[in-house]
């Protein structure tokens, strides 16, 4: 008999928070950002980064605009210690950037950590110890009093070492490491004890970091925990309330966003969400989400593809193609209805107006993406996307009925190949279909004369089935005169023309829909630097297409 796995788990007990305020708040500004890619992200790798890789990553973080960077766990290994020394001794740290290092609350580890920071201009020393019941009982074998004493002793040791080195501007950070799983009253008690030991002030604040070390519950519950603590912490004006969400439930970004509404002012995380288990909160996603609220993130991801490639190189981990903002496919639409909406949105978007394009919450250009990747064509695509690509790449402004006509051919070609169609393949298919080689009819030359009646007389020289012809006809314009001259009875159902390019050397393209005597109709087109000649050649292209009524798309792509 199968046992239901759900019977092995108990529901997370929410913290009591009457009259919660965070649901009615709005984010007004970007938080303080702390990148922990070089520490938390690094220790999550199967093969940790070398010093060379860490240094490259450090400079990438500087270019992205991070002002606080957790660079190492100096007491964990010689490599970690040496990296901190390299940053300080070789002058890699700008004056406006603060290094952060982390240590457990053990005297020998604290001494080693403080030694790594010798000569630093400004540094954050991050002390942590686990506070939740499972860790107290199963890992450390400590009662609550022992956990508090461990935290306070570490705090006082760091305080004394900082006082002995006044040349460095010190900041202190404490994390009850397993805050998300800790009882409310005990979480508050241990934080209050550390605050009392450090004695922060509004002029010399302390960072209190409340991590979701393991994401235990829905994001709203984490927000409740943050607001519950923020309301009760003493000396609140002397604290910077920080959060460090993980992503075990896949909601790390949401938890961070709600925590900011609940009173947090600072966020620790990693680019692209690298970190233990399912990762830390994704700082890139979190930052770029702020644009949807009209808030500057104070981080620079204007060349997001370069950032992604460098991080992939440093970590030897691929970023998923559907990763928010940075993935290769996140700005790409294959669906016909999506493509049509995007095309119409682009047509109405004005440079100085607020960004409002369907399916694109962020302008790809703002993160260094080209528009070429926005619409891509396969068998699921529609007329809007196909025509958008032809216009964007080749300047073709297809009339609506021609868009529909050509999209059917493009879908057939994509279905046949089972693959995506590149813009150049679409263009080749368009030309081979609507501008066919001059087989039955071939244009040679023409003359236009104005008649006293106001009509136009056309004299045309052409070749039809290998025979030279001289044709004449009169009409209101060049096309009506041509139709009068031709031996076949034709009607024009639709006609459009536009310039291709700009300037004196720009050519023109004409699109025409002809209906033949038997009711059959088709589109054709022609391009020329003379508009009347382009119109004449478009009609002849239609006559040539009429001889190829079947198999138009076969073998073209």
Coordinates of C-alpha atoms in Angstrom, one line a residue:
X1 CA 0.0 0.0 0.0
X2 CA 1.4 3.4 -1.0
X3 CA 1.8 6.0 1.7
X4 CA 0.8 9.5 1.0
X5 CA 4.1 11.6 1.3
X6 CA 2.1 14.6 2.5
X7 CA 1.6 12.9 5.8
X8 CA 5.3 13.3 6.6
X9 CA 5.2 17.1 6.5
X10 CA 3.6 19.7 8.7
X11 CA 2.3 23.1 7.7
X12 CA 4.5 26.1 8.4
X13 CA 3.2 28.1 11.3
X14 CA 2.6 31.7 10.3
X15 CA 3.7 34.5 12.6
X16 CA 0.8 36.4 14.2
X17 CA 0.6 39.9 12.6
X18 CA -2.7 41.7 13.2
X19 CA -3.2 44.9 11.1
X20 CA -0.4 44.2 8.7
X21 CA 0.6 47.3 6.7
X22 CA 2.8 45.9 3.9
X23 CA 0.0 44.9 1.5
X24 CA -1.0 48.6 1.2
X25 CA 2.4 50.0 0.5
X26 CA 4.2 50.7 -2.7
X27 CA 7.9 50.5 -3.4
X28 CA 9.3 54.0 -3.8
X29 CA 13.0 53.4 -4.4
X30 CA 15.7 50.8 -5.0
X31 CA 17.1 49.0 -2.0
X32 CA 20.7 48.9 -1.0
X33 CA 22.2 46.0 -3.0
X34 CA 24.7 43.5 -1.7
X35 CA 26.1 41.0 -4.1
X36 CA 27.2 37.8 -2.5
X37 CA 28.2 36.1 -5.8
X38 CA 31.8 35.8 -4.7
X39 CA 31.0 34.2 -1.4
X40 CA 27.5 32.5 -1.2
X41 CA 27.4 32.0 -4.9
X42 CA 31.0 30.7 -5.0
X43 CA 30.6 28.2 -2.2
X44 CA 27.6 26.7 -4.1
X45 CA 29.8 25.7 -7.1
X46 CA 31.0 22.2 -7.6
X47 CA 34.4 23.8 -8.5
X48 CA 34.8 27.1 -6.7
X49 CA 36.2 30.0 -8.7
X50 CA 39.9 30.6 -8.9
X51 CA 41.4 33.9 -7.7
X52 CA 41.6 35.0 -11.3
X53 CA 38.0 34.2 -11.9
X54 CA 36.9 35.9 -8.7
X55 CA 38.8 39.0 -9.6
X56 CA 37.2 39.2 -13.0
X57 CA 33.7 38.7 -11.4
X58 CA 34.5 41.4 -8.8
X59 CA 35.3 43.9 -11.6
X60 CA 32.1 42.9 -13.4
X61 CA 30.1 43.7 -10.3
X62 CA 31.8 47.1 -10.1
X63 CA 30.8 47.8 -13.7
X64 CA 27.2 46.8 -12.8
X65 CA 27.2 49.4 -10.1
X66 CA 27.4 47.4 -6.9
X67 CA 28.6 49.4 -3.9
X68 CA 28.6 46.6 -1.3
X69 CA 30.1 43.2 -2.3
X70 CA 30.5 40.2 0.0
X71 CA 33.8 38.9 -1.4
X72 CA 34.8 35.9 0.8
X73 CA 34.6 33.7 3.8
X74 CA 38.3 34.4 4.7
X75 CA 38.6 31.8 7.4
X76 CA 37.3 29.0 5.1
X77 CA 40.4 28.6 3.0
X78 CA 43.7 30.1 2.1
X79 CA 42.4 31.0 -1.3
X80 CA 39.5 33.0 0.2
X81 CA 41.9 34.8 2.6
X82 CA 44.4 35.6 -0.2
X83 CA 41.6 37.0 -2.4
X84 CA 40.7 39.6 0.2
X85 CA 44.3 40.6 0.6
X86 CA 44.7 40.9 -3.2
X87 CA 41.7 43.3 -3.4
X88 CA 43.1 45.5 -0.7
X89 CA 46.8 45.4 -1.4
X90 CA 46.6 45.8 -5.1
X91 CA 44.1 48.6 -5.0
X92 CA 41.1 47.0 -6.7
X93 CA 38.5 48.5 -4.4
X94 CA 37.2 52.0 -5.4
X95 CA 36.7 54.5 -2.6
X96 CA 32.9 54.3 -2.8
X97 CA 32.8 50.4 -2.6
X98 CA 32.6 48.5 0.6
X99 CA 33.9 45.0 1.0
X100 CA 31.9 42.5 3.1
X101 CA 33.3 39.3 4.6
X102 CA 31.5 36.7 6.6
X103 CA 32.4 34.6 9.7
X104 CA 30.8 32.2 12.1
X105 CA 30.8 33.1 15.7
X106 CA 34.0 31.3 16.7
X107 CA 37.0 33.1 18.2
X108 CA 39.6 31.6 15.9
X109 CA 37.5 32.2 12.7
X110 CA 36.8 35.8 13.8
X111 CA 40.5 36.5 14.3
X112 CA 41.4 35.1 10.9
X113 CA 38.5 37.1 9.3
X114 CA 39.6 40.4 10.8
X115 CA 43.2 39.8 9.8
X116 CA 42.2 39.5 6.2
X117 CA 40.8 43.1 6.3
X118 CA 44.0 44.8 7.5
X119 CA 44.3 48.1 5.6
X120 CA 40.8 48.2 4.2
X121 CA 39.3 51.7 3.9
X122 CA 35.8 50.5 4.7
X123 CA 34.5 47.0 5.5
X124 CA 31.4 45.1 6.7
X125 CA 32.1 42.2 9.1
X126 CA 29.2 39.8 8.8
X127 CA 28.7 37.6 11.9
X128 CA 26.2 34.7 11.8
X129 CA 25.0 31.7 13.8
X130 CA 22.0 29.5 13.4
X131 CA 19.0 30.2 15.6
X132 CA 16.2 27.8 14.5
X133 CA 15.1 24.8 16.6
X134 CA 16.3 22.0 14.3
X135 CA 19.8 23.5 14.1
X136 CA 19.9 24.1 17.9
X137 CA 18.8 20.6 18.6
X138 CA 20.4 18.5 15.8
X139 CA 23.5 20.4 14.8
X140 CA 24.8 22.4 17.7
X141 CA 23.1 20.8 20.8
X142 CA 22.5 24.2 22.3
X143 CA 19.6 25.7 24.3
X144 CA 18.4 29.2 23.4
X145 CA 20.6 30.7 26.1
X146 CA 23.7 29.1 24.5
X147 CA 22.8 30.4 21.1
X148 CA 22.4 34.0 22.4
X149 CA 25.7 33.8 24.3
X150 CA 27.5 32.6 21.1
X151 CA 26.1 35.5 19.1
X152 CA 26.9 38.1 21.8
X153 CA 30.4 36.8 22.4
X154 CA 31.2 37.0 18.7
X155 CA 29.8 40.5 18.5
X156 CA 31.9 41.7 21.4
X157 CA 35.1 40.1 20.0
X158 CA 34.5 41.9 16.7
X159 CA 33.7 45.1 18.4
X160 CA 37.0 45.0 20.3
X161 CA 39.1 44.2 17.2
X162 CA 37.4 47.0 15.3
X163 CA 38.2 49.5 18.0
X164 CA 41.8 48.5 17.8
X165 CA 41.9 49.4 14.1
X166 CA 40.4 52.9 13.8
X167 CA 42.0 53.5 10.4
X168 CA 39.2 51.3 8.9
X169 CA 35.6 52.5 8.8
X170 CA 33.8 49.4 10.2
X171 CA 30.3 48.3 9.8
X172 CA 28.8 45.4 11.7
X173 CA 26.2 43.0 10.4
X174 CA 24.5 40.2 12.3
X175 CA 22.4 37.4 10.8
X176 CA 20.3 34.9 12.9
X177 CA 21.2 32.5 10.1
X178 CA 18.1 30.4 10.0
X179 CA 15.7 33.3 10.7
X180 CA 12.9 32.0 8.5
X181 CA 12.6 28.8 10.6
X182 CA 13.1 30.5 14.0
X183 CA 10.3 31.1 16.6
X184 CA 9.2 34.8 16.5
X185 CA 10.0 35.6 20.1
X186 CA 13.4 34.0 20.1
X187 CA 14.3 35.6 16.8
X188 CA 13.6 39.0 18.4
X189 CA 15.4 38.1 21.6
X190 CA 18.7 37.1 20.0
X191 CA 18.6 40.2 17.7
X192 CA 17.9 42.5 20.7
X193 CA 20.8 40.9 22.6
X194 CA 23.3 41.6 19.7
X195 CA 22.0 45.1 19.2
X196 CA 22.5 45.8 22.9
X197 CA 26.0 44.5 22.7
X198 CA 27.0 46.5 19.5
X199 CA 25.2 49.7 20.6
X200 CA 24.5 51.2 17.1
X201 CA 23.4 54.8 16.6
X202 CA 21.7 56.8 13.8
X203 CA 25.1 58.0 12.9
X204 CA 26.8 54.6 13.0
X205 CA 24.2 52.1 12.0
X206 CA 24.3 48.3 12.3
X207 CA 23.0 46.0 9.6
X208 CA 20.6 43.4 10.8
X209 CA 20.1 40.7 8.2
X210 CA 17.1 38.4 8.4
X211 CA 17.7 35.6 5.9
X212 CA 15.2 33.1 4.5
X213 CA 18.1 30.6 4.7
X214 CA 15.6 28.0 3.6
X215 CA 12.5 29.3 2.0
X216 CA 9.9 27.8 4.4
X217 CA 6.6 29.4 3.3
X218 CA 4.8 31.6 0.8
X219 CA 6.3 35.1 0.2
X220 CA 3.5 36.9 2.1
X221 CA 4.5 34.9 5.2
X222 CA 8.1 36.1 4.9
X223 CA 6.8 39.6 4.6
X224 CA 4.8 39.2 7.8
X225 CA 8.0 38.0 9.5
X226 CA 9.9 41.1 8.4
X227 CA 7.2 43.5 9.4
X228 CA 6.7 41.7 12.7
X229 CA 10.4 42.2 13.5
X230 CA 10.6 45.7 12.1
X231 CA 7.8 46.9 14.4
X232 CA 9.4 45.4 17.5
X233 CA 13.2 45.9 17.1
X234 CA 14.7 48.5 19.5
X235 CA 16.7 51.4 18.1
X236 CA 15.0 51.0 14.7
X237 CA 16.5 54.3 13.4
X238 CA 20.0 52.9 14.1
X239 CA 19.4 49.7 12.1
X240 CA 19.6 48.9 8.4
X241 CA 17.2 46.0 8.0
X242 CA 18.5 43.6 5.4
X243 CA 17.1 40.4 3.8
X244 CA 18.8 37.4 2.2
X245 CA 16.1 35.3 0.5
X246 CA 16.8 31.8 -0.9
X247 CA 14.7 30.2 -3.6
X248 CA 13.7 26.8 -2.3
X249 CA 10.1 27.3 -3.2
X250 CA 10.9 29.2 -6.4
X251 CA 9.6 32.5 -5.0
X252 CA 12.7 34.2 -3.9
X253 CA 12.2 37.3 -6.0
X254 CA 8.6 37.7 -4.8
X255 CA 9.7 37.2 -1.2
X256 CA 12.3 39.9 -1.5
X257 CA 9.8 42.3 -3.1
X258 CA 7.3 41.8 -0.4
X259 CA 10.0 42.1 2.3
X260 CA 10.9 45.5 1.0
X261 CA 7.3 46.5 1.4
X262 CA 7.4 45.2 4.9
X263 CA 10.3 47.4 6.0
X264 CA 13.5 45.9 4.6
X265 CA 16.0 48.4 3.1
X266 CA 18.7 46.2 1.8
X267 CA 18.8 42.9 -0.2
X268 CA 21.6 40.3 -0.5
X269 CA 21.6 38.0 -3.4
X270 CA 23.4 36.8 -6.6
X271 CA 23.2 37.6 -10.3
X272 CA 20.9 35.1 -12.0
X273 CA 20.1 33.5 -8.7
X274 CA 23.1 31.3 -8.2
X275 CA 23.5 29.9 -4.7
X276 CA 22.9 26.9 -2.5
X277 CA 20.2 24.4 -3.5
X278 CA 17.8 26.3 -5.8
X279 CA 19.8 29.4 -5.4
X280 CA 19.8 32.9 -3.7
X281 CA 17.4 35.6 -4.8
X282 CA 18.1 36.8 -8.3
X283 CA 19.4 40.4 -8.0
X284 CA 19.2 41.0 -11.8
X285 CA 15.5 40.1 -12.0
X286 CA 14.8 41.9 -8.8
X287 CA 16.5 45.1 -10.0
X288 CA 15.0 45.1 -13.5
X289 CA 11.5 44.5 -12.1
X290 CA 11.7 48.0 -10.6
X291 CA 11.5 49.5 -14.1
X292 CA 7.8 48.3 -14.2
X293 CA 7.2 50.7 -11.3
X294 CA 9.1 53.6 -12.8
X295 CA 12.0 53.2 -10.4
X296 CA 15.6 53.4 -11.3
X297 CA 17.3 50.2 -10.0
X298 CA 20.7 51.9 -9.5
X299 CA 22.4 49.0 -11.1
X300 CA 23.6 49.0 -14.7
X301 CA 22.5 46.1 -16.9
X302 CA 22.4 48.0 -20.1
X303 CA 24.5 45.3 -21.8
X304 CA 22.8 42.3 -20.3
X305 CA 24.1 39.8 -22.9
X306 CA 27.7 40.7 -21.9
X307 CA 26.9 40.3 -18.2
X308 CA 25.3 36.9 -18.9
X309 CA 28.2 35.6 -21.0
X310 CA 30.7 36.7 -18.4
X311 CA 28.8 35.1 -15.5
X312 CA 28.4 31.9 -17.5
X313 CA 32.2 31.9 -18.1
X314 CA 33.1 32.5 -14.4
X315 CA 30.6 30.0 -13.0
X316 CA 30.6 27.4 -15.8
X317 CA 26.8 27.4 -15.5
X318 CA 24.5 28.2 -18.3
X319 CA 21.7 30.8 -17.9
X320 CA 18.4 29.3 -19.0
X321 CA 17.1 30.8 -22.3
X322 CA 13.8 31.6 -20.5
X323 CA 15.5 33.3 -17.6
X324 CA 13.8 36.7 -16.9
X325 CA 15.3 39.6 -18.8
X326 CA 18.6 37.9 -19.7
X327 CA 17.6 34.6 -21.4
X328 CA 18.1 34.4 -25.2
X329 CA 14.4 33.9 -25.8
X330 CA 12.7 36.2 -23.3
X331 CA 12.0 39.0 -25.7
X332 CA 11.1 36.6 -28.6
X333 CA 7.6 35.9 -29.8
X334 CA 6.8 33.0 -32.1
X335 CA 3.0 33.0 -31.7
X336 CA 1.1 34.8 -34.5
X337 CA -1.2 36.7 -32.1
X338 CA 1.7 37.9 -30.0
X339 CA 3.7 39.0 -33.0
X340 CA 0.7 41.0 -34.4
X341 CA 0.3 42.7 -31.0
X342 CA 4.0 43.5 -30.7
X343 CA 4.1 44.8 -34.3
X344 CA 1.2 47.2 -33.7
X345 CA 2.7 48.3 -30.4
X346 CA 6.0 49.2 -32.0
X347 CA 4.1 51.1 -34.7
X348 CA 2.4 53.3 -32.0
X349 CA 5.4 53.7 -29.7
X350 CA 6.9 57.1 -29.6
X351 CA 10.5 57.7 -28.5
X352 CA 9.7 60.1 -25.6
X353 CA 6.5 58.4 -24.5
X354 CA 6.2 55.9 -21.7
X355 CA 7.0 52.4 -22.8
X356 CA 3.7 50.6 -23.8
X357 CA 4.2 47.6 -26.1
X358 CA 2.1 44.5 -25.7
X359 CA 4.0 41.4 -24.3
X360 CA 7.2 43.5 -23.8
X361 CA 7.2 44.9 -20.2
X362 CA 10.7 46.2 -20.8
X363 CA 12.2 47.8 -23.9
X364 CA 14.9 45.3 -25.1
X365 CA 17.0 48.2 -26.2
X366 CA 17.3 49.3 -22.5
X367 CA 19.3 46.1 -21.7
X368 CA 21.3 46.2 -24.9
X369 CA 19.2 43.8 -26.9
X370 CA 18.5 44.3 -30.6
X371 CA 14.9 44.2 -31.9
X372 CA 15.9 41.4 -34.3
X373 CA 15.3 38.8 -31.6
X374 CA 11.9 40.1 -30.7
X375 CA 10.0 38.4 -33.4
X376 CA 11.1 35.1 -34.9
X377 CA 9.1 33.0 -37.4
X378 CA 8.1 29.3 -37.3
X379 CA 5.0 27.4 -38.2
X380 CA 3.1 29.0 -35.3
X381 CA 3.8 32.6 -36.5
X382 CA 1.3 34.9 -38.1
X383 CA 1.1 37.7 -40.6
X384 CA 2.1 40.4 -38.1
X385 CA 5.4 38.9 -37.2
X386 CA 6.3 37.9 -40.7
X387 CA 5.6 41.3 -42.1
X388 CA 7.4 43.0 -39.2
X389 CA 10.6 41.1 -40.0
X390 CA 10.4 42.0 -43.7
X391 CA 9.8 45.7 -42.9
X392 CA 12.5 45.8 -40.2
X393 CA 15.2 44.0 -42.3
X394 CA 14.3 44.9 -45.8
X395 CA 11.9 47.9 -45.7
X396 CA 8.9 46.1 -47.2
X397 CA 5.6 47.5 -46.0
X398 CA 3.2 44.8 -47.1
X399 CA -0.5 45.8 -47.4
X400 CA -2.7 43.8 -45.0
X401 CA -4.2 41.4 -47.6
X402 CA -0.7 40.6 -48.9
X403 CA 0.5 40.0 -45.3
X404 CA -2.2 37.4 -45.0
X405 CA -1.4 35.9 -48.4
X406 CA 2.3 35.6 -47.7
X407 CA 2.0 34.3 -44.2
X408 CA 0.2 31.2 -45.4
X409 CA 3.2 30.5 -47.7
X410 CA 5.7 31.2 -44.9
X411 CA 3.8 28.8 -42.6
X412 CA 3.7 26.1 -45.2
X413 CA 7.5 26.5 -45.7
X414 CA 8.1 26.4 -42.0
X415 CA 5.8 23.4 -41.6
X416 CA 7.6 21.6 -44.4
X417 CA 11.1 22.2 -43.0
X418 CA 10.1 21.9 -39.3
X419 CA 12.4 24.7 -38.5
X420 CA 12.5 28.4 -37.8
X421 CA 12.7 30.8 -40.8
X422 CA 15.3 33.4 -40.7
X423 CA 14.6 36.9 -42.1
X424 CA 16.8 36.3 -45.2
X425 CA 14.8 33.1 -45.9
X426 CA 11.5 34.9 -45.6
X427 CA 12.8 37.6 -48.0
X428 CA 14.0 35.0 -50.5
X429 CA 10.6 33.3 -50.3
X430 CA 8.8 36.6 -50.9
X431 CA 10.9 37.5 -53.9
X432 CA 10.7 34.1 -55.5
X433 CA 6.9 34.1 -55.0
X434 CA 5.8 37.6 -55.9
X435 CA 8.7 38.7 -58.1
X436 CA 9.1 35.6 -60.2
X437 CA 11.7 35.4 -63.0
X438 CA 10.4 36.8 -66.3
X439 CA 9.3 33.7 -68.1
X440 CA 6.0 34.1 -70.0
X441 CA 6.2 37.9 -70.0
X442 CA 9.4 40.1 -70.0
X443 CA 9.4 43.9 -69.9
X444 CA 11.7 45.7 -72.4
X445 CA 10.8 49.4 -72.4
X446 CA 7.8 51.8 -72.4
X447 CA 6.9 55.4 -73.3
X448 CA 4.1 57.5 -71.7
X449 CA 2.3 60.3 -73.5
X450 CA -0.4 62.7 -72.3
X451 CA -3.4 62.9 -74.6
X452 CA -5.6 65.9 -75.1
X453 CA -8.5 64.1 -73.4
X454 CA -6.4 64.0 -70.2
X455 CA -5.8 60.3 -70.5
X456 CA -2.4 58.7 -70.6
X457 CA -1.2 56.7 -73.6
X458 CA 1.3 53.9 -72.9
X459 CA 3.5 52.4 -75.6
X460 CA 5.0 49.2 -74.4
X461 CA 7.7 46.9 -75.8
X462 CA 7.7 43.4 -74.2
X463 CA 8.4 39.8 -74.9
X464 CA 5.6 37.2 -74.5
X465 CA 6.4 33.5 -74.8
X466 CA 9.5 34.4 -76.8
X467 CA 7.9 36.8 -79.2
X468 CA 8.4 40.5 -79.3
X469 CA 5.3 42.6 -78.9
X470 CA 4.5 46.3 -79.3
X471 CA 1.4 47.2 -77.3
X472 CA -0.5 50.4 -76.9
X473 CA -3.3 51.5 -74.6
X474 CA -4.9 54.5 -72.9
X475 CA -6.2 55.0 -69.4
X476 CA -6.4 57.3 -66.4
X477 CA -2.9 56.2 -65.4
X478 CA -0.1 53.9 -66.3
X479 CA -1.8 50.8 -64.9
X480 CA -5.2 51.4 -66.5
X481 CA -3.4 52.1 -69.8
X482 CA -1.4 48.9 -69.5
X483 CA -4.5 46.8 -68.8
X484 CA -6.2 48.3 -71.9
X485 CA -3.1 47.3 -73.9
X486 CA -2.9 43.7 -72.7
X487 CA -4.7 40.9 -74.6
X488 CA -6.0 39.5 -71.3
X489 CA -8.9 40.9 -69.4
X490 CA -7.6 41.9 -66.0
X491 CA -8.9 43.9 -63.0
X492 CA -6.8 45.6 -60.3
X493 CA -8.2 44.7 -56.9
X494 CA -5.5 46.4 -54.8
X495 CA -2.4 48.5 -55.4
X496 CA 0.2 50.0 -53.1
X497 CA 3.6 51.5 -53.6
X498 CA 6.3 53.0 -51.4
X499 CA 9.9 54.0 -51.5
X500 CA 12.6 51.6 -50.4
X501 CA 15.2 53.7 -48.6
X502 CA 15.7 57.5 -48.8
X503 CA 17.4 60.0 -51.1
X504 CA 17.6 60.5 -54.8
X505 CA 18.8 57.0 -55.5
X506 CA 15.9 55.3 -53.5
X507 CA 14.0 52.7 -55.5
X508 CA 10.3 52.0 -55.3
X509 CA 8.3 48.8 -54.8
X510 CA 4.8 48.3 -56.1
X511 CA 2.4 45.6 -54.8
X512 CA -0.6 44.7 -57.0
X513 CA -3.5 42.3 -56.8
X514 CA -4.9 41.2 -60.1
X515 CA -8.1 39.4 -60.8
X516 CA -8.3 37.3 -64.0
X517 CA -11.3 36.7 -66.2
X518 CA -12.0 33.3 -64.5
X519 CA -12.2 34.9 -61.1
X520 CA -8.7 33.8 -60.0
X521 CA -6.7 36.5 -58.2
X522 CA -3.2 36.9 -57.0
X523 CA -0.6 39.3 -55.6
X524 CA 2.6 40.3 -57.4
X525 CA 5.3 42.9 -56.8
X526 CA 8.1 44.6 -58.6
X527 CA 11.0 46.9 -57.6
X528 CA 12.5 49.7 -59.7
X529 CA 14.0 53.1 -59.3
X530 CA 11.2 54.4 -61.6
X531 CA 7.7 54.1 -60.2
X532 CA 5.8 53.7 -63.5
X533 CA 8.2 51.1 -64.6
X534 CA 7.8 49.3 -61.2
X535 CA 4.0 49.3 -61.7
X536 CA 4.3 47.9 -65.2
X537 CA 6.7 45.2 -64.1
X538 CA 4.4 44.3 -61.1
X539 CA 1.6 43.6 -63.5
X540 CA 3.9 41.5 -65.6
X541 CA 5.0 39.6 -62.5
X542 CA 1.3 38.9 -61.8
X543 CA 1.0 37.5 -65.4
X544 CA 4.0 35.3 -64.8
X545 CA 2.7 34.1 -61.5
X546 CA -0.6 33.2 -63.2
X547 CA 1.3 30.6 -65.2
X548 CA 2.6 29.0 -61.9
X549 CA -0.6 28.6 -60.1
X550 CA 0.5 25.5 -58.2
X551 CA 3.7 24.6 -56.2
X552 CA 4.7 28.2 -55.5
X553 CA 6.5 27.5 -52.2
X554 CA 7.9 24.1 -53.1
X555 CA 11.7 24.0 -52.6
X556 CA 12.1 27.7 -52.2
X557 CA 13.4 27.8 -48.6

